[in-house]
Amino acid sequence: MAADPTGVLTGQHYLDGNHAACEGALAAGCRFASGYPITPSTEIVERIAARLPRMGGMFIQMEDEIAASITLQGAVWGGKKALTVTSGPGFSLMMEHIGLAAMTECPCVFIDVQRGGPSTGLPTLPGQGDMMQARWGSHGDYEIIALCPESPQECFDTTIEAFNLAEQWRVPVMVMMDECVGHMTERVIIPSADKLSVLDRRWTTKKPGEYRPFDVGADLVPDMAKAGDGHRLFVTGLTHDERGYPVMNHKAQEKLVRRLVDKIRLNADKIAHYEEDQIDGAEVVVISYGITARVAQRGVQIARDKGVKVGTMRLIVVWPFPETRIRELAQKTRAFVVPELNYGQMSLEVERVAAGKVPTVLVPHGGGEVHDPEVIAEAIIKAARSVS
Amino acid sequence: MSDTATNPVNPYLRLERMPSIWCPGCGIGTSVNCFARALTQAKLDLKMTSIVSGIGCTGRVSGYMSLDSFHTTHGRAIPFATGLKLANPDLNVIVYSGEGDLMAIGGNHFIHAARRNMDLLVVCVNNFTYGMTGGQVSPTSPGGATYTTAPFGQFEEPFNLPHLADSCGAVYVSRWTTFHVRQLTKSMREAMTKKGFRFIEVISPCPTLYQRRNKLGDGLDAMKFYKESSVVKNGADTRDLNIGFQTPITVGNFVNRSRPSFIEAQNKRYTEVFGPSYKPYPEGPHGNGANA
C-alpha cells in the first residue's frame, strides 16, 4: 500500500544519512520512537523528536538504552510502528531486548550507527565492528534481519525496507549504518507518498476466542493483534505455545525456536537484497557493504586499470546472509576479497559459504577512518595473481 | 448449598493455567485476589486493561490474569508499560511485579517513570527476598536477616519504598500487608481510577525462603505478625516508613495528590509552543479514569 502522506517529506533534499534515516522511518509509518542520546546517532532522535509531535506521533527520551529498546516494543503491542536508534555501547545495552523482540515476534526497527569499538572506543569515528553482534548479540538462538546502507539516499530507502521487512516477518530489523554514512550529506530524493510501498501490520481477521496469537500459516509467521482488541493476549519471553502460554520442555522449545529460525532461513532468498557489477568473467569478486563499499569502488577501479577483471557484490541485506548467491559466485569467480572496518566479521561468512571452493581474502581495518583504496586495490591484484 | 459455587474472581483469571506456581502460604495469590476484586469494583473496561510484569514469582501475575498480559524481561516492565500506554492512552496499564524486579534491576525505570508522572499503576509485592531464584538478599531486605547471598546477615540499608515513590513524584502511594485485604482492595480500586504514577506496596510472606531461613514460621505466622505488628497511619510522613527485621510495619494511604501526567504536560507545552494548530495527543481516560 502507499505511504501515509503525513510522514512523507516529498521533494529533493540535502540531508545527512542520519536525517535521511529519520525521514525513511516517518515515511514508513513510524509514529513512535524511544531513544537515548549517543554519538554518532544522535541526529536521528533529534530530528524525530522535532517531527513526530506535529504528525500525531510520540517521541520519548528514555533513561537508558535498555529502557528505549523495550519501550518501543510496548508501543508496538499498543499498535504503533516503532523505532529506536543507538550506537556502539547503546547497542550492547539493547541486546537483551533484541532477544525479546525475536522471541515475542515483535515487529520493530533498531538503527545502529556504528562507531569504532570495543567499549567507548571512537565515539565520533566510523567502524563496522557490530556486524556479528547484530546477528548473534542476544543469548540463545534466533534470527533477525539487518541492512547496510551506503549513502543518505539509501538510509532513507533501507529504513523503509527495514520497517516493511519487520512487518512481513515479525522480527526485529536492524539498520546497520556507520558514522560516515550517518554524517555524510548528499542529495536525497523523497518521492510522493503514492510512489512509496509501505506494508501494514499483518492484523488478524479472527475474532476473540478463535484467534491464537502464535498460530502460523505457510510462511511460518503469525498474524498479529494489539492490546485492547479483546483477544486477552499473553506475550512472554518464556518458551511458549500457540496461545502464547509458557511451556517448559524441549518439545515446545523445538517447535517454537525451530520456527523462529526457519521463518527467516527458509525465506532468505526472498529477503535477499544486493547489487552486483561486472560479475561475468570476473577473476575476483569484491564483497563489501556500507561506507566500505564506496571506498572499495575506487580500489576496484585501480585494479581494473591494471588489467584485473574485478566484479563487485554490495550487500544491502546482510542478515540473513545471501548464501545462495555467494555459493553461485564461488563457482564463477576465483577469489573473494572482503574489505571491512573490523578484523574479520562478514568475511567469515563469505569464507564459510565459499567452503574452500575459492579463497576469501579479508582486508581488515580497525576503524576510525576508512580504508586506503590502494590497500584494497593491492589485495585485489594480489588475489588475482595468486589464483591465475 | 451448592458445592459448585464459583469464586467471584474466576472471570478475571486464566483458570486453565491453575494451579499457580506459588507456594502454600505465599501472599502473591492473596494480592491477586484483592486486585481482581478491585478490578470489578473500579468498573474498568477489562478489554482495555493491560497488565505488565517483569521476572520473578510476582512476575508471573500477568500471565494468570485474563487481561492483555505482558510478561517482559527482568526489571523492564515499567519501560514496556510506558510504550504501551503512550501508544494507546485509552488503555489502563498496570504494572505488577516484585521488589527485586522493580527496585533493584528496574530501579532506574521506576524513579524516572515516577518523575515523569507516567500514567501507570505499579503494584509491588515486597516479600523481602528473591523467591524464584531461591532466597537471595533484595533491596528491601531488613538488616540482620539472613539470605543465601547474605549468609552472615544483611547489613545494607534497605529501601523505604513509599518514601522512594513519594520523593520521585508519585501521585498516589500506599502500603498494606496481605493481612489487610479489604484496605488493599480499596487502595487498588482508588488507584486504578486515578491518573498519573500510582504506587502500591504489598508486604507479603515468603514462607519457603525468607521465613524458613530466618525461623519466622509459616504463612499463618506471617499473618499473625502482620495483624499484631502493623500500625495503620494514613497520611504518615513517608520518611518514617522504614521496615526493620520483625519491627512494626506502618501501613496506610500516604500520598494522594494531582499533577499533570506525562501526556498532559506534553500537550500543555506543545499547545503553548505550536499554538491552536497543535492537535493534542490523546490523553486517555480522565477524572475517575473508569472507561467501562
JSON list of N, CA and C in Angstrom, two decimals, chain A residues 32 53-54 56-64 66-67 70-71 73-75 77-78 80 96-97 227-230 232-238 245-246, chain B residues 14 16-17 47-48 50 60 63 66-73 76 79-80 83-84 86-88 91 108-109 112 116 118 262 266 270 274 278 281:
[
{"chain": "A", "resi": 32, "resn": "PHE", "atom": "N", "xyz": [6.11, 6.19, 16.54]},
{"chain": "A", "resi": 32, "resn": "PHE", "atom": "CA", "xyz": [6.60, 6.13, 17.92]},
{"chain": "A", "resi": 32, "resn": "PHE", "atom": "C", "xyz": [8.10, 5.90, 17.88]},
{"chain": "A", "resi": 53, "resn": "PRO", "atom": "N", "xyz": [5.82, 15.04, 17.05]},
{"chain": "A", "resi": 53, "resn": "PRO", "atom": "CA", "xyz": [4.67, 15.65, 17.73]},
{"chain": "A", "resi": 53, "resn": "PRO", "atom": "C", "xyz": [3.71, 16.35, 16.79]},
{"chain": "A", "resi": 54, "resn": "ARG", "atom": "N", "xyz": [4.17, 16.83, 15.67]},
{"chain": "A", "resi": 54, "resn": "ARG", "atom": "CA", "xyz": [3.29, 17.56, 14.76]},
{"chain": "A", "resi": 54, "resn": "ARG", "atom": "C", "xyz": [2.64, 16.66, 13.72]},
{"chain": "A", "resi": 56, "resn": "GLY", "atom": "N", "xyz": [1.02, 13.74, 15.03]},
{"chain": "A", "resi": 56, "resn": "GLY", "atom": "CA", "xyz": [0.26, 12.81, 15.86]},
{"chain": "A", "resi": 56, "resn": "GLY", "atom": "C", "xyz": [1.07, 11.67, 16.41]},
{"chain": "A", "resi": 57, "resn": "GLY", "atom": "N", "xyz": [2.39, 11.80, 16.36]},
{"chain": "A", "resi": 57, "resn": "GLY", "atom": "CA", "xyz": [3.25, 10.74, 16.87]},
{"chain": "A", "resi": 57, "resn": "GLY", "atom": "C", "xyz": [3.78, 11.04, 18.25]},
{"chain": "A", "resi": 58, "resn": "MET", "atom": "N", "xyz": [4.60, 10.14, 18.76]},
{"chain": "A", "resi": 58, "resn": "MET", "atom": "CA", "xyz": [5.12, 10.28, 20.12]},
{"chain": "A", "resi": 58, "resn": "MET", "atom": "C", "xyz": [6.60, 9.91, 20.14]},
{"chain": "A", "resi": 59, "resn": "PHE", "atom": "N", "xyz": [7.40, 10.82, 20.68]},
{"chain": "A", "resi": 59, "resn": "PHE", "atom": "CA", "xyz": [8.81, 10.51, 20.95]},
{"chain": "A", "resi": 59, "resn": "PHE", "atom": "C", "xyz": [9.04, 10.61, 22.44]},
{"chain": "A", "resi": 60, "resn": "ILE", "atom": "N", "xyz": [9.81, 9.70, 22.98]},
{"chain": "A", "resi": 60, "resn": "ILE", "atom": "CA", "xyz": [10.21, 9.84, 24.38]},
{"chain": "A", "resi": 60, "resn": "ILE", "atom": "C", "xyz": [11.69, 9.48, 24.52]},
{"chain": "A", "resi": 61, "resn": "GLN", "atom": "N", "xyz": [12.42, 10.37, 25.19]},
{"chain": "A", "resi": 61, "resn": "GLN", "atom": "CA", "xyz": [13.81, 10.06, 25.51]},
{"chain": "A", "resi": 61, "resn": "GLN", "atom": "C", "xyz": [13.81, 9.31, 26.82]},
{"chain": "A", "resi": 62, "resn": "MET", "atom": "N", "xyz": [14.24, 8.06, 26.79]},
{"chain": "A", "resi": 62, "resn": "MET", "atom": "CA", "xyz": [14.20, 7.22, 27.98]},
{"chain": "A", "resi": 62, "resn": "MET", "atom": "C", "xyz": [15.45, 7.41, 28.83]},
{"chain": "A", "resi": 63, "resn": "GLU", "atom": "N", "xyz": [15.49, 6.73, 29.96]},
{"chain": "A", "resi": 63, "resn": "GLU", "atom": "CA", "xyz": [16.58, 6.90, 30.92]},
{"chain": "A", "resi": 63, "resn": "GLU", "atom": "C", "xyz": [17.83, 6.15, 30.52]},
{"chain": "A", "resi": 64, "resn": "ASP", "atom": "N", "xyz": [17.72, 5.21, 29.62]},
{"chain": "A", "resi": 64, "resn": "ASP", "atom": "CA", "xyz": [18.89, 4.49, 29.10]},
{"chain": "A", "resi": 64, "resn": "ASP", "atom": "C", "xyz": [18.45, 3.67, 27.89]},
{"chain": "A", "resi": 66, "resn": "ILE", "atom": "N", "xyz": [18.55, 0.47, 27.60]},
{"chain": "A", "resi": 66, "resn": "ILE", "atom": "CA", "xyz": [17.81, -0.74, 27.98]},
{"chain": "A", "resi": 66, "resn": "ILE", "atom": "C", "xyz": [16.32, -0.41, 27.94]},
{"chain": "A", "resi": 67, "resn": "ALA", "atom": "N", "xyz": [15.97, 0.74, 28.52]},
{"chain": "A", "resi": 67, "resn": "ALA", "atom": "CA", "xyz": [14.57, 1.17, 28.52]},
{"chain": "A", "resi": 67, "resn": "ALA", "atom": "C", "xyz": [14.09, 1.46, 27.10]},
{"chain": "A", "resi": 70, "resn": "ILE", "atom": "N", "xyz": [12.95, -1.49, 25.00]},
{"chain": "A", "resi": 70, "resn": "ILE", "atom": "CA", "xyz": [11.72, -2.23, 25.31]},
{"chain": "A", "resi": 70, "resn": "ILE", "atom": "C", "xyz": [10.51, -1.31, 25.26]},
{"chain": "A", "resi": 71, "resn": "THR", "atom": "N", "xyz": [10.73, -0.01, 25.46]},
{"chain": "A", "resi": 71, "resn": "THR", "atom": "CA", "xyz": [9.61, 0.94, 25.34]},
{"chain": "A", "resi": 71, "resn": "THR", "atom": "C", "xyz": [9.02, 0.84, 23.94]},
{"chain": "A", "resi": 73, "resn": "GLN", "atom": "N", "xyz": [8.87, -1.69, 22.10]},
{"chain": "A", "resi": 73, "resn": "GLN", "atom": "CA", "xyz": [8.10, -2.93, 21.95]},
{"chain": "A", "resi": 73, "resn": "GLN", "atom": "C", "xyz": [6.73, -2.80, 22.61]},
{"chain": "A", "resi": 74, "resn": "GLY", "atom": "N", "xyz": [6.68, -2.10, 23.74]},
{"chain": "A", "resi": 74, "resn": "GLY", "atom": "CA", "xyz": [5.37, -1.79, 24.33]},
{"chain": "A", "resi": 74, "resn": "GLY", "atom": "C", "xyz": [4.51, -1.03, 23.34]},
{"chain": "A", "resi": 75, "resn": "ALA", "atom": "N", "xyz": [5.14, -0.07, 22.65]},
{"chain": "A", "resi": 75, "resn": "ALA", "atom": "CA", "xyz": [4.39, 0.74, 21.68]},
{"chain": "A", "resi": 75, "resn": "ALA", "atom": "C", "xyz": [3.89, -0.11, 20.51]},
{"chain": "A", "resi": 77, "resn": "TRP", "atom": "N", "xyz": [3.05, -3.30, 20.65]},
{"chain": "A", "resi": 77, "resn": "TRP", "atom": "CA", "xyz": [1.88, -4.07, 21.13]},
{"chain": "A", "resi": 77, "resn": "TRP", "atom": "C", "xyz": [0.69, -3.14, 21.37]},
{"chain": "A", "resi": 78, "resn": "GLY", "atom": "N", "xyz": [0.97, -1.84, 21.50]},
{"chain": "A", "resi": 78, "resn": "GLY", "atom": "CA", "xyz": [-0.11, -0.86, 21.58]},
{"chain": "A", "resi": 78, "resn": "GLY", "atom": "C", "xyz": [-0.62, -0.44, 20.21]},
{"chain": "A", "resi": 80, "resn": "LYS", "atom": "N", "xyz": [1.43, 0.73, 17.39]},
{"chain": "A", "resi": 80, "resn": "LYS", "atom": "CA", "xyz": [2.22, 1.65, 16.57]},
{"chain": "A", "resi": 80, "resn": "LYS", "atom": "C", "xyz": [3.35, 0.93, 15.84]},
{"chain": "A", "resi": 96, "resn": "GLU", "atom": "N", "xyz": [19.53, -7.62, 25.13]},
{"chain": "A", "resi": 96, "resn": "GLU", "atom": "CA", "xyz": [18.54, -8.49, 25.74]},
{"chain": "A", "resi": 96, "resn": "GLU", "atom": "C", "xyz": [17.17, -8.29, 25.08]},
{"chain": "A", "resi": 97, "resn": "HIS", "atom": "N", "xyz": [16.90, -7.04, 24.69]},
{"chain": "A", "resi": 97, "resn": "HIS", "atom": "CA", "xyz": [15.57, -6.77, 24.14]},
{"chain": "A", "resi": 97, "resn": "HIS", "atom": "C", "xyz": [15.46, -7.08, 22.67]},
{"chain": "A", "resi": 227, "resn": "ALA", "atom": "N", "xyz": [-2.96, -4.88, 22.00]},
{"chain": "A", "resi": 227, "resn": "ALA", "atom": "CA", "xyz": [-3.66, -4.75, 23.28]},
{"chain": "A", "resi": 227, "resn": "ALA", "atom": "C", "xyz": [-4.93, -3.93, 23.05]},
{"chain": "A", "resi": 228, "resn": "GLY", "atom": "N", "xyz": [-6.02, -4.36, 23.67]},
{"chain": "A", "resi": 228, "resn": "GLY", "atom": "CA", "xyz": [-7.28, -3.64, 23.54]},
{"chain": "A", "resi": 228, "resn": "GLY", "atom": "C", "xyz": [-8.18, -4.18, 22.45]},
{"chain": "A", "resi": 229, "resn": "ASP", "atom": "N", "xyz": [-7.70, -5.18, 21.68]},
{"chain": "A", "resi": 229, "resn": "ASP", "atom": "CA", "xyz": [-8.52, -5.76, 20.62]},
{"chain": "A", "resi": 229, "resn": "ASP", "atom": "C", "xyz": [-9.48, -6.83, 21.15]},
{"chain": "A", "resi": 230, "resn": "GLY", "atom": "N", "xyz": [-9.35, -7.16, 22.45]},
{"chain": "A", "resi": 230, "resn": "GLY", "atom": "CA", "xyz": [-10.27, -8.12, 23.05]},
{"chain": "A", "resi": 230, "resn": "GLY", "atom": "C", "xyz": [-9.79, -9.56, 23.01]},
{"chain": "A", "resi": 232, "resn": "ARG", "atom": "N", "xyz": [-7.28, -10.81, 24.80]},
{"chain": "A", "resi": 232, "resn": "ARG", "atom": "CA", "xyz": [-6.60, -11.22, 26.03]},
{"chain": "A", "resi": 232, "resn": "ARG", "atom": "C", "xyz": [-5.28, -11.92, 25.70]},
{"chain": "A", "resi": 233, "resn": "LEU", "atom": "N", "xyz": [-4.45, -11.17, 25.04]},
{"chain": "A", "resi": 233, "resn": "LEU", "atom": "CA", "xyz": [-3.15, -11.66, 24.59]},
{"chain": "A", "resi": 233, "resn": "LEU", "atom": "C", "xyz": [-2.31, -12.11, 25.78]},
{"chain": "A", "resi": 234, "resn": "PHE", "atom": "N", "xyz": [-1.43, -13.06, 25.53]},
{"chain": "A", "resi": 234, "resn": "PHE", "atom": "CA", "xyz": [-0.43, -13.40, 26.53]},
{"chain": "A", "resi": 234, "resn": "PHE", "atom": "C", "xyz": [0.90, -13.43, 25.78]},
{"chain": "A", "resi": 235, "resn": "VAL", "atom": "N", "xyz": [1.73, -12.45, 26.08]},
{"chain": "A", "resi": 235, "resn": "VAL", "atom": "CA", "xyz": [3.01, -12.31, 25.40]},
{"chain": "A", "resi": 235, "resn": "VAL", "atom": "C", "xyz": [4.11, -12.51, 26.43]},
{"chain": "A", "resi": 236, "resn": "THR", "atom": "N", "xyz": [4.99, -13.45, 26.21]},
{"chain": "A", "resi": 236, "resn": "THR", "atom": "CA", "xyz": [6.05, -13.73, 27.18]},
{"chain": "A", "resi": 236, "resn": "THR", "atom": "C", "xyz": [7.36, -14.05, 26.47]},
{"chain": "A", "resi": 237, "resn": "GLY", "atom": "N", "xyz": [8.44, -13.72, 27.13]},
{"chain": "A", "resi": 237, "resn": "GLY", "atom": "CA", "xyz": [9.77, -14.10, 26.65]},
{"chain": "A", "resi": 237, "resn": "GLY", "atom": "C", "xyz": [10.11, -15.55, 26.97]},
{"chain": "A", "resi": 238, "resn": "LEU", "atom": "N", "xyz": [9.25, -16.20, 27.75]},
{"chain": "A", "resi": 238, "resn": "LEU", "atom": "CA", "xyz": [9.45, -17.63, 28.01]},
{"chain": "A", "resi": 238, "resn": "LEU", "atom": "C", "xyz": [9.10, -18.42, 26.75]},
{"chain": "A", "resi": 245, "resn": "TYR", "atom": "N", "xyz": [1.16, -19.28, 25.81]},
{"chain": "A", "resi": 245, "resn": "TYR", "atom": "CA", "xyz": [1.33, -19.74, 27.20]},
{"chain": "A", "resi": 245, "resn": "TYR", "atom": "C", "xyz": [2.70, -20.40, 27.37]},
{"chain": "A", "resi": 246, "resn": "PRO", "atom": "N", "xyz": [3.35, -20.14, 28.51]},
{"chain": "A", "resi": 246, "resn": "PRO", "atom": "CA", "xyz": [4.66, -20.76, 28.76]},
{"chain": "A", "resi": 246, "resn": "PRO", "atom": "C", "xyz": [4.56, -22.28, 28.80]},
{"chain": "B", "resi": 14, "resn": "ARG", "atom": "N", "xyz": [-7.00, -16.69, 34.23]},
{"chain": "B", "resi": 14, "resn": "ARG", "atom": "CA", "xyz": [-6.86, -17.73, 33.21]},
{"chain": "B", "resi": 14, "resn": "ARG", "atom": "C", "xyz": [-6.89, -19.06, 33.98]},
{"chain": "B", "resi": 16, "resn": "GLU", "atom": "N", "xyz": [-7.39, -21.99, 33.17]},
{"chain": "B", "resi": 16, "resn": "GLU", "atom": "CA", "xyz": [-6.72, -23.13, 32.56]},
{"chain": "B", "resi": 16, "resn": "GLU", "atom": "C", "xyz": [-5.23, -23.18, 32.94]},
{"chain": "B", "resi": 17, "resn": "ARG", "atom": "N", "xyz": [-4.73, -22.08, 33.51]},
{"chain": "B", "resi": 17, "resn": "ARG", "atom": "CA", "xyz": [-3.32, -22.06, 33.92]},
{"chain": "B", "resi": 17, "resn": "ARG", "atom": "C", "xyz": [-3.16, -22.39, 35.41]},
{"chain": "B", "resi": 47, "resn": "LYS", "atom": "N", "xyz": [-11.42, -5.19, 28.62]},
{"chain": "B", "resi": 47, "resn": "LYS", "atom": "CA", "xyz": [-10.87, -5.27, 27.26]},
{"chain": "B", "resi": 47, "resn": "LYS", "atom": "C", "xyz": [-9.78, -4.23, 27.05]},
{"chain": "B", "resi": 48, "resn": "MET", "atom": "N", "xyz": [-9.90, -3.12, 27.75]},
{"chain": "B", "resi": 48, "resn": "MET", "atom": "CA", "xyz": [-8.94, -2.02, 27.58]},
{"chain": "B", "resi": 48, "resn": "MET", "atom": "C", "xyz": [-7.93, -1.97, 28.73]},
{"chain": "B", "resi": 50, "resn": "SER", "atom": "N", "xyz": [-4.51, -3.63, 30.41]},
{"chain": "B", "resi": 50, "resn": "SER", "atom": "CA", "xyz": [-3.34, -4.49, 30.19]},
{"chain": "B", "resi": 50, "resn": "SER", "atom": "C", "xyz": [-2.55, -4.60, 31.47]},
{"chain": "B", "resi": 60, "resn": "ARG", "atom": "N", "xyz": [4.97, -13.53, 37.57]},
{"chain": "B", "resi": 60, "resn": "ARG", "atom": "CA", "xyz": [4.03, -14.46, 36.95]},
{"chain": "B", "resi": 60, "resn": "ARG", "atom": "C", "xyz": [2.59, -13.99, 37.03]},
{"chain": "B", "resi": 63, "resn": "GLY", "atom": "N", "xyz": [0.55, -13.33, 33.77]},
{"chain": "B", "resi": 63, "resn": "GLY", "atom": "CA", "xyz": [0.15, -14.49, 32.99]},
{"chain": "B", "resi": 63, "resn": "GLY", "atom": "C", "xyz": [-1.01, -15.27, 33.57]},
{"chain": "B", "resi": 66, "resn": "SER", "atom": "N", "xyz": [-6.73, -12.75, 33.25]},
{"chain": "B", "resi": 66, "resn": "SER", "atom": "CA", "xyz": [-7.37, -12.84, 31.94]},
{"chain": "B", "resi": 66, "resn": "SER", "atom": "C", "xyz": [-7.57, -11.42, 31.38]},
{"chain": "B", "resi": 67, "resn": "LEU", "atom": "N", "xyz": [-6.44, -10.79, 31.12]},
{"chain": "B", "resi": 67, "resn": "LEU", "atom": "CA", "xyz": [-6.39, -9.44, 30.53]},
{"chain": "B", "resi": 67, "resn": "LEU", "atom": "C", "xyz": [-5.40, -9.55, 29.38]},
{"chain": "B", "resi": 68, "resn": "ASP", "atom": "N", "xyz": [-5.08, -8.46, 28.70]},
{"chain": "B", "resi": 68, "resn": "ASP", "atom": "CA", "xyz": [-3.92, -8.49, 27.82]},
{"chain": "B", "resi": 68, "resn": "ASP", "atom": "C", "xyz": [-2.70, -8.53, 28.74]},
{"chain": "B", "resi": 69, "resn": "SER", "atom": "N", "xyz": [-1.95, -9.63, 28.64]},
{"chain": "B", "resi": 69, "resn": "SER", "atom": "CA", "xyz": [-0.89, -9.93, 29.61]},
{"chain": "B", "resi": 69, "resn": "SER", "atom": "C", "xyz": [0.47, -9.87, 28.95]},
{"chain": "B", "resi": 70, "resn": "PHE", "atom": "N", "xyz": [1.38, -9.11, 29.56]},
{"chain": "B", "resi": 70, "resn": "PHE", "atom": "CA", "xyz": [2.73, -9.00, 29.01]},
{"chain": "B", "resi": 70, "resn": "PHE", "atom": "C", "xyz": [3.74, -9.35, 30.09]},
{"chain": "B", "resi": 71, "resn": "HIS", "atom": "N", "xyz": [4.45, -10.44, 29.85]},
{"chain": "B", "resi": 71, "resn": "HIS", "atom": "CA", "xyz": [5.47, -10.94, 30.77]},
{"chain": "B", "resi": 71, "resn": "HIS", "atom": "C", "xyz": [6.80, -10.61, 30.11]},
{"chain": "B", "resi": 72, "resn": "THR", "atom": "N", "xyz": [7.46, -9.57, 30.59]},
{"chain": "B", "resi": 72, "resn": "THR", "atom": "CA", "xyz": [8.57, -8.98, 29.83]},
{"chain": "B", "resi": 72, "resn": "THR", "atom": "C", "xyz": [9.92, -9.47, 30.37]},
{"chain": "B", "resi": 73, "resn": "THR", "atom": "N", "xyz": [10.93, -8.63, 30.31]},
{"chain": "B", "resi": 73, "resn": "THR", "atom": "CA", "xyz": [12.25, -9.02, 30.80]},
{"chain": "B", "resi": 73, "resn": "THR", "atom": "C", "xyz": [12.44, -8.52, 32.24]},
{"chain": "B", "resi": 76, "resn": "ARG", "atom": "N", "xyz": [12.17, -4.67, 33.52]},
{"chain": "B", "resi": 76, "resn": "ARG", "atom": "CA", "xyz": [11.81, -3.73, 32.44]},
{"chain": "B", "resi": 76, "resn": "ARG", "atom": "C", "xyz": [10.31, -3.63, 32.20]},
{"chain": "B", "resi": 79, "resn": "PRO", "atom": "N", "xyz": [9.33, 0.33, 31.59]},
{"chain": "B", "resi": 79, "resn": "PRO", "atom": "CA", "xyz": [9.50, 0.92, 30.25]},
{"chain": "B", "resi": 79, "resn": "PRO", "atom": "C", "xyz": [8.64, 0.26, 29.17]},
{"chain": "B", "resi": 80, "resn": "PHE", "atom": "N", "xyz": [8.37, -1.04, 29.28]},
{"chain": "B", "resi": 80, "resn": "PHE", "atom": "CA", "xyz": [7.45, -1.67, 28.33]},
{"chain": "B", "resi": 80, "resn": "PHE", "atom": "C", "xyz": [6.06, -1.04, 28.49]},
{"chain": "B", "resi": 83, "resn": "GLY", "atom": "N", "xyz": [5.71, 2.37, 26.91]},
{"chain": "B", "resi": 83, "resn": "GLY", "atom": "CA", "xyz": [5.48, 2.35, 25.47]},
{"chain": "B", "resi": 83, "resn": "GLY", "atom": "C", "xyz": [4.04, 1.98, 25.14]},
{"chain": "B", "resi": 84, "resn": "LEU", "atom": "N", "xyz": [3.51, 1.01, 25.88]},
{"chain": "B", "resi": 84, "resn": "LEU", "atom": "CA", "xyz": [2.14, 0.55, 25.65]},
{"chain": "B", "resi": 84, "resn": "LEU", "atom": "C", "xyz": [1.15, 1.70, 25.91]},
{"chain": "B", "resi": 86, "resn": "LEU", "atom": "N", "xyz": [1.75, 4.96, 26.04]},
{"chain": "B", "resi": 86, "resn": "LEU", "atom": "CA", "xyz": [1.91, 6.10, 25.13]},
{"chain": "B", "resi": 86, "resn": "LEU", "atom": "C", "xyz": [1.40, 5.78, 23.73]},
{"chain": "B", "resi": 87, "resn": "ALA", "atom": "N", "xyz": [1.48, 4.51, 23.34]},
{"chain": "B", "resi": 87, "resn": "ALA", "atom": "CA", "xyz": [0.97, 4.13, 22.02]},
{"chain": "B", "resi": 87, "resn": "ALA", "atom": "C", "xyz": [-0.55, 4.21, 21.98]},
{"chain": "B", "resi": 88, "resn": "ASN", "atom": "N", "xyz": [-1.19, 3.82, 23.08]},
{"chain": "B", "resi": 88, "resn": "ASN", "atom": "CA", "xyz": [-2.65, 3.88, 23.13]},
{"chain": "B", "resi": 88, "resn": "ASN", "atom": "C", "xyz": [-3.08, 4.33, 24.52]},
{"chain": "B", "resi": 91, "resn": "LEU", "atom": "N", "xyz": [-5.75, 2.76, 26.94]},
{"chain": "B", "resi": 91, "resn": "LEU", "atom": "CA", "xyz": [-5.54, 1.54, 27.73]},
{"chain": "B", "resi": 91, "resn": "LEU", "atom": "C", "xyz": [-5.29, 1.90, 29.19]},
{"chain": "B", "resi": 108, "resn": "ASN", "atom": "N", "xyz": [16.02, 2.11, 38.17]},
{"chain": "B", "resi": 108, "resn": "ASN", "atom": "CA", "xyz": [16.18, 3.33, 37.38]},
{"chain": "B", "resi": 108, "resn": "ASN", "atom": "C", "xyz": [14.90, 3.68, 36.63]},
{"chain": "B", "resi": 109, "resn": "HIS", "atom": "N", "xyz": [14.23, 2.65, 36.11]},
{"chain": "B", "resi": 109, "resn": "HIS", "atom": "CA", "xyz": [13.00, 2.90, 35.36]},
{"chain": "B", "resi": 109, "resn": "HIS", "atom": "C", "xyz": [11.89, 3.38, 36.30]},
{"chain": "B", "resi": 112, "resn": "HIS", "atom": "N", "xyz": [12.33, 7.12, 37.20]},
{"chain": "B", "resi": 112, "resn": "HIS", "atom": "CA", "xyz": [12.07, 8.03, 36.07]},
{"chain": "B", "resi": 112, "resn": "HIS", "atom": "C", "xyz": [10.60, 8.03, 35.66]},
{"chain": "B", "resi": 116, "resn": "ARG", "atom": "N", "xyz": [8.35, 11.40, 35.70]},
{"chain": "B", "resi": 116, "resn": "ARG", "atom": "CA", "xyz": [7.57, 11.85, 34.54]},
{"chain": "B", "resi": 116, "resn": "ARG", "atom": "C", "xyz": [6.07, 11.86, 34.81]},
{"chain": "B", "resi": 118, "resn": "MET", "atom": "N", "xyz": [4.27, 9.20, 34.66]},
{"chain": "B", "resi": 118, "resn": "MET", "atom": "CA", "xyz": [3.72, 8.34, 33.61]},
{"chain": "B", "resi": 118, "resn": "MET", "atom": "C", "xyz": [2.42, 7.72, 34.14]},
{"chain": "B", "resi": 262, "resn": "PHE", "atom": "N", "xyz": [2.46, 12.75, 32.17]},
{"chain": "B", "resi": 262, "resn": "PHE", "atom": "CA", "xyz": [3.43, 12.96, 31.08]},
{"chain": "B", "resi": 262, "resn": "PHE", "atom": "C", "xyz": [2.73, 13.54, 29.85]},
{"chain": "B", "resi": 266, "resn": "GLN", "atom": "N", "xyz": [2.98, 17.28, 28.27]},
{"chain": "B", "resi": 266, "resn": "GLN", "atom": "CA", "xyz": [3.45, 17.44, 26.89]},
{"chain": "B", "resi": 266, "resn": "GLN", "atom": "C", "xyz": [2.45, 18.26, 26.07]},
{"chain": "B", "resi": 270, "resn": "TYR", "atom": "N", "xyz": [3.25, 21.80, 24.23]},
{"chain": "B", "resi": 270, "resn": "TYR", "atom": "CA", "xyz": [3.20, 21.90, 22.77]},
{"chain": "B", "resi": 270, "resn": "TYR", "atom": "C", "xyz": [2.09, 22.85, 22.32]},
{"chain": "B", "resi": 274, "resn": "PHE", "atom": "N", "xyz": [3.20, 25.58, 19.84]},
{"chain": "B", "resi": 274, "resn": "PHE", "atom": "CA", "xyz": [2.71, 25.50, 18.46]},
{"chain": "B", "resi": 274, "resn": "PHE", "atom": "C", "xyz": [1.41, 26.26, 18.24]},
{"chain": "B", "resi": 278, "resn": "TYR", "atom": "N", "xyz": [-1.86, 22.98, 16.98]},
{"chain": "B", "resi": 278, "resn": "TYR", "atom": "CA", "xyz": [-1.38, 21.70, 17.52]},
{"chain": "B", "resi": 278, "resn": "TYR", "atom": "C", "xyz": [-2.55, 20.82, 17.92]},
{"chain": "B", "resi": 281, "resn": "TYR", "atom": "N", "xyz": [-2.20, 15.28, 21.78]},
{"chain": "B", "resi": 281, "resn": "TYR", "atom": "CA", "xyz": [-2.09, 13.82, 21.80]},
{"chain": "B", "resi": 281, "resn": "TYR", "atom": "C", "xyz": [-3.20, 13.28, 22.70]}
]
